mmCIF file of C-alpha atoms in Angstrom:
data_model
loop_
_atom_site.group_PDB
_atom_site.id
_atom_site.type_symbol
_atom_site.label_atom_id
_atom_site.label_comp_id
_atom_site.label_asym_id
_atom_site.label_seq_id
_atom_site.Cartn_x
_atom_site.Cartn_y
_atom_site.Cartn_z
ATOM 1 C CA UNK E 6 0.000 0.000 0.000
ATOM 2 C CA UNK E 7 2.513 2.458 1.080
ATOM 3 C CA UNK E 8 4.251 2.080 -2.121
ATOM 4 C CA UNK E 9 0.904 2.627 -4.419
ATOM 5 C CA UNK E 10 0.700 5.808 -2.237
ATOM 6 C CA UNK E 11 4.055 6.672 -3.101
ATOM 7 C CA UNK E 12 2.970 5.916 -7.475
ATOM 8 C CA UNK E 13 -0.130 7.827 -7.109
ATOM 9 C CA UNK E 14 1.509 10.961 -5.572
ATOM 10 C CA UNK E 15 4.084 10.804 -8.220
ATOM 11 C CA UNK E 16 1.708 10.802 -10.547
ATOM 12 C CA UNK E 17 0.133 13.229 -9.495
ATOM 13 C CA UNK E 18 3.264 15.949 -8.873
ATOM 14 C CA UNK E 19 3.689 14.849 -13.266
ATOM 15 C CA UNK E 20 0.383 15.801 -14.051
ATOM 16 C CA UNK E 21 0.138 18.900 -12.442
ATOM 17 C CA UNK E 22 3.741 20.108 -13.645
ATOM 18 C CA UNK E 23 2.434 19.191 -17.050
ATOM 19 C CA UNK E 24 -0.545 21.213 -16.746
ATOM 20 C CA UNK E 25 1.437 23.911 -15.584
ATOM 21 C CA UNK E 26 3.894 23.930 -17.887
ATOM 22 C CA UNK E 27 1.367 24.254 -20.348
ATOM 23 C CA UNK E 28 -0.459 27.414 -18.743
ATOM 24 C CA UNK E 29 2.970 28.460 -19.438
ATOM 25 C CA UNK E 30 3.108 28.388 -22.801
ATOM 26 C CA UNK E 31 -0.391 29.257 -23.986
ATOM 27 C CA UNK E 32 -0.127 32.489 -21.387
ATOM 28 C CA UNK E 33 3.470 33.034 -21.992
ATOM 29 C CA UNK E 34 3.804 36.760 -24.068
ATOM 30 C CA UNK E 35 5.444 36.587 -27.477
ATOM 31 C CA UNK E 36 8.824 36.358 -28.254
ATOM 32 C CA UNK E 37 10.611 39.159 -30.168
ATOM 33 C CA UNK E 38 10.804 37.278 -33.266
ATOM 34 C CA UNK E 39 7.088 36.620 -33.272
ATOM 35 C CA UNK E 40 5.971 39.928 -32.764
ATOM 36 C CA UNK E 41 8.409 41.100 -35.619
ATOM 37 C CA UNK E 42 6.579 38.507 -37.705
ATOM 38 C CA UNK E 43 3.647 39.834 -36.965
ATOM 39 C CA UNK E 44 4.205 43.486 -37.846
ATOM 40 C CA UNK E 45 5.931 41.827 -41.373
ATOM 41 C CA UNK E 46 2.681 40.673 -42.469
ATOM 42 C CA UNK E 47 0.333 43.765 -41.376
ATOM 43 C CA UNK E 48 2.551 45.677 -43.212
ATOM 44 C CA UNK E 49 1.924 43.075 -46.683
ATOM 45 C CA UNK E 50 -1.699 43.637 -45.885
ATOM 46 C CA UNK E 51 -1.527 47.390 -45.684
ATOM 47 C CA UNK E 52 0.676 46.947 -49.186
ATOM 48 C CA UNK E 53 -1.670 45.427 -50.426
ATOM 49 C CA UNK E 54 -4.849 47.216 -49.423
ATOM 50 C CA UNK E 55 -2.636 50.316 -50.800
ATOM 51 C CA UNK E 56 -1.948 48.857 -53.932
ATOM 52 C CA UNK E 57 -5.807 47.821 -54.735
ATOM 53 C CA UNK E 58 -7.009 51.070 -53.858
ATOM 54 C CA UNK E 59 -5.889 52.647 -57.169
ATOM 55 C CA UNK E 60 -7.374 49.832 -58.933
ATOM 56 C CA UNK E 61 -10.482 50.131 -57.089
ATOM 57 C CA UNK E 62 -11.421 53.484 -57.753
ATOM 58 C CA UNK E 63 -10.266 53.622 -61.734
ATOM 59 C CA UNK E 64 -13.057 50.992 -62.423
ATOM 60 C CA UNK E 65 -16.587 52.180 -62.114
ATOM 61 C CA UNK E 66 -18.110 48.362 -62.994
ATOM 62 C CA UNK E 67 -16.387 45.863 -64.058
ATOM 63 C CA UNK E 68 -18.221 42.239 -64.601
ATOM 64 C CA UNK E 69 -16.475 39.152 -65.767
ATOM 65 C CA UNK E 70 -14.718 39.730 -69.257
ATOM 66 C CA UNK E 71 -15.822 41.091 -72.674
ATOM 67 C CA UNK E 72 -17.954 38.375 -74.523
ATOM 68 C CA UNK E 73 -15.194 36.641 -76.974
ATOM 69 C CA UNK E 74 -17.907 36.674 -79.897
ATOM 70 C CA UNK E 75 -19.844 39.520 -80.548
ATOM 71 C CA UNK E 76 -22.684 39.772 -83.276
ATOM 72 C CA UNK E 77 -23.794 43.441 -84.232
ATOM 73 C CA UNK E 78 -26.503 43.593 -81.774
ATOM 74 C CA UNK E 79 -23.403 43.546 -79.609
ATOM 75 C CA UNK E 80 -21.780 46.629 -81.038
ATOM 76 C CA UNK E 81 -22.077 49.931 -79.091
ATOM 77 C CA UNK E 82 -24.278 52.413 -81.068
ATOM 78 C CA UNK E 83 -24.374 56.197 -80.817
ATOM 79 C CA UNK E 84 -21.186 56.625 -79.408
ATOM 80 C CA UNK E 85 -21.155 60.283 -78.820
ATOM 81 C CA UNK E 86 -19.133 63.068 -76.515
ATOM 82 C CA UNK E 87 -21.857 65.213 -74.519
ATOM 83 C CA UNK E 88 -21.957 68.036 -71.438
ATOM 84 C CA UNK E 89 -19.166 69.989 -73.095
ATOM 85 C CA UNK E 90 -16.691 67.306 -73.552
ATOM 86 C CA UNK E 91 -16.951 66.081 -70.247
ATOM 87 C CA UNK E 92 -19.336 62.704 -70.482
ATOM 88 C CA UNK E 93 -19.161 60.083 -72.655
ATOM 89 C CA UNK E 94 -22.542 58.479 -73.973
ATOM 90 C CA UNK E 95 -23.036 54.814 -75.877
ATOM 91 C CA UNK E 96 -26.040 52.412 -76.496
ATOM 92 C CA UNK E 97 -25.188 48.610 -75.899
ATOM 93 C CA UNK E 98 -27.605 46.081 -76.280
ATOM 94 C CA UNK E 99 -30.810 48.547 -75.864
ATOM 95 C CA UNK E 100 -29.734 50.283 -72.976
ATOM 96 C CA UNK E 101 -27.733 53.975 -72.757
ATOM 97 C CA UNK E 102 -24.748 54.418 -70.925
ATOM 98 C CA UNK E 103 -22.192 57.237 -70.044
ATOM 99 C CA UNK E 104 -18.581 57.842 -67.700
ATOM 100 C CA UNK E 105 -17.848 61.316 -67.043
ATOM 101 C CA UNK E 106 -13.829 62.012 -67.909
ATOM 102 C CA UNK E 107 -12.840 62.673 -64.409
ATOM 103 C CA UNK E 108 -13.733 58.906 -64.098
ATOM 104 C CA UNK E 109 -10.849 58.022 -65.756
ATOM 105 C CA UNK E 110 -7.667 58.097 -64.560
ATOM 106 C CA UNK E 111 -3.951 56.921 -65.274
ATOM 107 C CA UNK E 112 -0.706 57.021 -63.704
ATOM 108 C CA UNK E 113 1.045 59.246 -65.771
ATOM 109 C CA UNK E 114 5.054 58.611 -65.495
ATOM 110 C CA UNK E 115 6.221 61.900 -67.103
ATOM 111 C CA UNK E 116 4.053 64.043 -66.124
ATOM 112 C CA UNK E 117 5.360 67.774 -65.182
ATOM 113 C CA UNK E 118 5.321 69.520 -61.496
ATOM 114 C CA UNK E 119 3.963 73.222 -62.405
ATOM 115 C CA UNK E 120 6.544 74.289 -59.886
ATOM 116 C CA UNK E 121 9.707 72.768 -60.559
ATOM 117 C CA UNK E 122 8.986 72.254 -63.926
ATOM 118 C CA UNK E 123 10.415 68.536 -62.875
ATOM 119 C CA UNK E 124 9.319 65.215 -64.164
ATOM 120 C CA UNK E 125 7.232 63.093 -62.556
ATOM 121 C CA UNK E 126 5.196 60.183 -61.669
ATOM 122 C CA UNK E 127 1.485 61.190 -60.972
ATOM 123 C CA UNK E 128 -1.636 60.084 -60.975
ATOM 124 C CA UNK E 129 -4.054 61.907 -63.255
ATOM 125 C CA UNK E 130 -8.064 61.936 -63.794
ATOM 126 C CA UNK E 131 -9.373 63.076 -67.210
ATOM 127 C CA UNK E 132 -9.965 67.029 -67.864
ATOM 128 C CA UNK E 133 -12.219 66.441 -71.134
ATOM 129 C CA UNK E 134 -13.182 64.085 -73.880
ATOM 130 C CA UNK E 135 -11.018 64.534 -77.471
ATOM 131 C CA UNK E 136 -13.821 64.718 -80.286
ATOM 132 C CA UNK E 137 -13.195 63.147 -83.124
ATOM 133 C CA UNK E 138 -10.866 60.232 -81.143
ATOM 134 C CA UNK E 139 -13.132 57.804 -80.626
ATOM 135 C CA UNK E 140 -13.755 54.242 -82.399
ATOM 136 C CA UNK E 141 -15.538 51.218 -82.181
ATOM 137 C CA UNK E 142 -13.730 48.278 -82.666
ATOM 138 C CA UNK E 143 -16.401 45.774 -84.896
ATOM 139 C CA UNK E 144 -14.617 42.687 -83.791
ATOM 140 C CA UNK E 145 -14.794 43.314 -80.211
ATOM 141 C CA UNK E 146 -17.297 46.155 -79.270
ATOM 142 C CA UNK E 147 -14.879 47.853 -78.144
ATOM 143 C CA UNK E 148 -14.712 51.831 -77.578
ATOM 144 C CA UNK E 149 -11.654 53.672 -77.101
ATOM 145 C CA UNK E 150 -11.291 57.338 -77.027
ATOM 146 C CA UNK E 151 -8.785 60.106 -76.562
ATOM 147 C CA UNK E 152 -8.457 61.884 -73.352
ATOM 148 C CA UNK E 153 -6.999 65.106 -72.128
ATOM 149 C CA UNK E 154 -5.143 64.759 -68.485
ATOM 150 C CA UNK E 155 -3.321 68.468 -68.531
ATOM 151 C CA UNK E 156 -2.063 70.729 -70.300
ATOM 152 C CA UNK E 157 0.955 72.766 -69.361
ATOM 153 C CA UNK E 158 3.661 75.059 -70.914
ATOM 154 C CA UNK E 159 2.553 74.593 -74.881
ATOM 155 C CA UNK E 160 2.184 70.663 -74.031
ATOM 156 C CA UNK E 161 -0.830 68.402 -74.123
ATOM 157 C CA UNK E 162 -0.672 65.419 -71.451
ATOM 158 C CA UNK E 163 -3.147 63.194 -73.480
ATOM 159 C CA UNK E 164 -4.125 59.073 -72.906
ATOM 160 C CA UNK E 165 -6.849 56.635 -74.751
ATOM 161 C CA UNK E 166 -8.750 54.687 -72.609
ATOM 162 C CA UNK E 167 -10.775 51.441 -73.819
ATOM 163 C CA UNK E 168 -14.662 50.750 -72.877
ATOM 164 C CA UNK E 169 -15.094 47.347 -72.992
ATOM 165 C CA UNK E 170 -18.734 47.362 -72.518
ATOM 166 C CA UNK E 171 -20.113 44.583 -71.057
ATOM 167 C CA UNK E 172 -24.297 43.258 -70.090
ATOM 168 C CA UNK E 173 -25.417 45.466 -67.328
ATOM 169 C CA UNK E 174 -21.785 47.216 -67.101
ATOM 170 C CA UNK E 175 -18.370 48.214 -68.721
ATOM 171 C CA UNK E 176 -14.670 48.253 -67.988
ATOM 172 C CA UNK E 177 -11.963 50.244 -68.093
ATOM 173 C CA UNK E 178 -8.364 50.057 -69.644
ATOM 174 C CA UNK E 179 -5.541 51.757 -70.512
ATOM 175 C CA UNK E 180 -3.543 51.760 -73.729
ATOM 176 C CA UNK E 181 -0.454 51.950 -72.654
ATOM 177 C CA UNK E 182 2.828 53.922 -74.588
ATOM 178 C CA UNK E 183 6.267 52.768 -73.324
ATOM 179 C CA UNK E 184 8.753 54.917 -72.379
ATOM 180 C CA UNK E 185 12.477 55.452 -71.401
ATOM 181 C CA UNK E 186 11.682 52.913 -68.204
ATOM 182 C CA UNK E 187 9.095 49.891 -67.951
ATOM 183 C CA UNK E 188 6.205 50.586 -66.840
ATOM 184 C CA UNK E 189 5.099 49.515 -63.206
ATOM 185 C CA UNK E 190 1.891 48.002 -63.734
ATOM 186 C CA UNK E 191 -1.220 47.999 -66.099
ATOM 187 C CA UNK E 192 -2.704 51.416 -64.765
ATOM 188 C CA UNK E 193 0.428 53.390 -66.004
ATOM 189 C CA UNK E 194 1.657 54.874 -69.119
ATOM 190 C CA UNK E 195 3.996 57.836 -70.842
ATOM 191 C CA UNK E 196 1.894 60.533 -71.919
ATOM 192 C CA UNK E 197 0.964 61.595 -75.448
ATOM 193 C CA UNK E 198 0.903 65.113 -77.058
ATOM 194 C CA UNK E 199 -2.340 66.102 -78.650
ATOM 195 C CA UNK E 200 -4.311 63.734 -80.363
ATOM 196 C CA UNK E 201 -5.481 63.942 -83.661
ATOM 197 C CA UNK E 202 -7.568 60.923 -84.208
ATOM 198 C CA UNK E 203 -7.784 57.135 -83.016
ATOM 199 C CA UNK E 204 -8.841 54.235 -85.177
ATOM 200 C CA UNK E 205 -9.487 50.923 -85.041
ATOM 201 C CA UNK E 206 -8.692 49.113 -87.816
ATOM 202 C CA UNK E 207 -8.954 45.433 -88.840
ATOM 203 C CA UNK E 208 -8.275 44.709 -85.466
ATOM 204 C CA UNK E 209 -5.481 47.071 -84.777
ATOM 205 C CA UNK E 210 -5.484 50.548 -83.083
ATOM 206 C CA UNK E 211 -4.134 53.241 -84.736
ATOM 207 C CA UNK E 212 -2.956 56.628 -82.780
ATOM 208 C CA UNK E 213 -2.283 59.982 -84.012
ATOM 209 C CA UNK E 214 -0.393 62.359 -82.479
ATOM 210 C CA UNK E 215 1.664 65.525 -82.692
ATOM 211 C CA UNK E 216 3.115 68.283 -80.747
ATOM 212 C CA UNK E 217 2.918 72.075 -81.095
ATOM 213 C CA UNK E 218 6.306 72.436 -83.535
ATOM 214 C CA UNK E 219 4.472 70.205 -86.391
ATOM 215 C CA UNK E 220 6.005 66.788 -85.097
ATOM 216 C CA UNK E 221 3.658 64.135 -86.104
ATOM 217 C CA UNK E 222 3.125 60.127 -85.531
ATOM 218 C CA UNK E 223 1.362 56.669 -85.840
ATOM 219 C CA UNK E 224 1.660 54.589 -83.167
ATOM 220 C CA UNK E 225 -0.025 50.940 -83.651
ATOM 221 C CA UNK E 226 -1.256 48.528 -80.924
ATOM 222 C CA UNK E 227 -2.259 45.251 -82.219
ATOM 223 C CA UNK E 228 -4.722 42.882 -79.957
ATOM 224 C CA UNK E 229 -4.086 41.039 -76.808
ATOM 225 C CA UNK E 230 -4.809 38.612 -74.211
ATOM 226 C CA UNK E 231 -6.639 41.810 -72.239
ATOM 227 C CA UNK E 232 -8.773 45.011 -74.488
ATOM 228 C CA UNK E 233 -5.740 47.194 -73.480
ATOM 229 C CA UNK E 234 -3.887 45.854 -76.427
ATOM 230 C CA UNK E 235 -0.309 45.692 -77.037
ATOM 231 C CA UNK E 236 2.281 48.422 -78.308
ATOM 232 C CA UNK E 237 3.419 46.820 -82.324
ATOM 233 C CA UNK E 238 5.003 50.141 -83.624
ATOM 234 C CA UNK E 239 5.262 53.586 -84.238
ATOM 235 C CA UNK E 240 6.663 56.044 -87.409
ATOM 236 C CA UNK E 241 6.804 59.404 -87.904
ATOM 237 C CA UNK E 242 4.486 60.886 -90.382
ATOM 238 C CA UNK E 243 5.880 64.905 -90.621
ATOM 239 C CA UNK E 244 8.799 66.346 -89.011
ATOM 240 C CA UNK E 245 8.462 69.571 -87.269
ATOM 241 C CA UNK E 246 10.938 71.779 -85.160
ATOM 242 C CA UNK E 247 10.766 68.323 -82.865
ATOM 243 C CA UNK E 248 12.768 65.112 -83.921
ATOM 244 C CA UNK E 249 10.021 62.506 -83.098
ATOM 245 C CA UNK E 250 7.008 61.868 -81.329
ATOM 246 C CA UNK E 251 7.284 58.536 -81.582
ATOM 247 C CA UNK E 252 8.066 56.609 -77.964
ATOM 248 C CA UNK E 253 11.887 56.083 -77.124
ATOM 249 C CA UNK E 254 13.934 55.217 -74.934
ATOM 250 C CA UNK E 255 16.445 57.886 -73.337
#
């Protein structure tokens, strides 16, 4: 007996170290390390969060993808500029929709501080609507149009945006013109000058552009896995007091 007595309070002093070793643990404060972990991954959520925002507030609707095969019921109709260049107006399908320019923005990577004079990246919303620059694309249904962004000593800060309208909403993109560094992500591109017209054609967009001296281009985008299309070209049509318009790098 006296040694059972001796087993069972044995067993007993093991059990209850156990249990309060592990009150220890679970109510033990975090090490250094983990706490450091911690902060590392609020901070990728913040990043995140930060880096959505932008996307989140250059799309007004966006719903699944543009239909792949489009019949010409599909094809946006009265496609005009209203409101003093400010809203955009199209028919899809039987119903009428619009975007007002300031809805559309880009990241703009050489734009101009009014200041400094100084080059730099910025984000931009639309100042008006560039009549005569827009096109319907009868493969797709897609709409793209010029857009002003600024304009600032004798220079036009100018983009084209795609509509990819879609049943019930639309989406937005931007064509994007490369420049002297790659460009950070699909809401960026290097300005153009003033815009003189934009086409689709068989498939391809064409661009026309030209700055105040006389300097005049084409670029061409050809089609892609997204409506944004993909840069295929560019040549200079007149030469002015400028060398080119055309995008190069520096």
């Amino acid at each position: 007996m006296p040694t059972k007595s001796k087993v069972a309070q044995y067993t007993l002093l093991v059990f209850t170290t156990l249990i309060s070793y592990t009150s220890f643990i679970v109510k033990s404060p975090p090490s250094f390390g983990q706490i450091e972990a911690e902060n590392i991954e609020q901070k990728k959520l913040k990043n995140r969060s930060n880096s959505t925002r932008f996307i989140a507030e250059s799309i007004k609707i966006t719903q699944g993808s543009p239909p792949a095969n489009l019949n010409a019921s599909a094809i946006a109709e009265s496609v005009e500029i209203v409101s003093d260049g400010t809203q955009l107006q199209w028919e899809w399908q039987g119903e009428t929709y619009s975007i007002n320019v300031n809805q559309l923005n880009v990241r703009l990577m050489d734009s101009v501080d009014r200041e400094t004079y100084n080059q730099v990246e910025k984000v931009m919303n639309g100042q008006r609507f560039i009549r005569d620059s827009i096109s319907v694309d009868p493969k797709t249904g897609n709409i793209a149009v010029g857009v002003v962004l600024d304009y600032f000593a004798a220079t036009s800060f100018s983009a084209v945006f795609i509509i990819a309208p879609q049943p019930g909403a639309y989406a937005i993109y931007r064509v994007q013109v490369p420049g002297s560094k790659p460009l950070p992500d699909e809401f960026s591109t290097y300005s153009l000058d003033t815009i003189n017209y934009v086409r689709f054609l068989e498939g391809d967009l064409l661009i026309k552009h030209g700055d105040a001296s006389g300097t005049t281009a084409l670029l061409v985008f050809k089609p892609a896995n997204t409506p944004a299309m993909d840069y295929a070209g560019c040549v200079d049509l007149e030469i002015g007091e400028s060398r080119s318009v055309c995008p190069r790098n520096k």
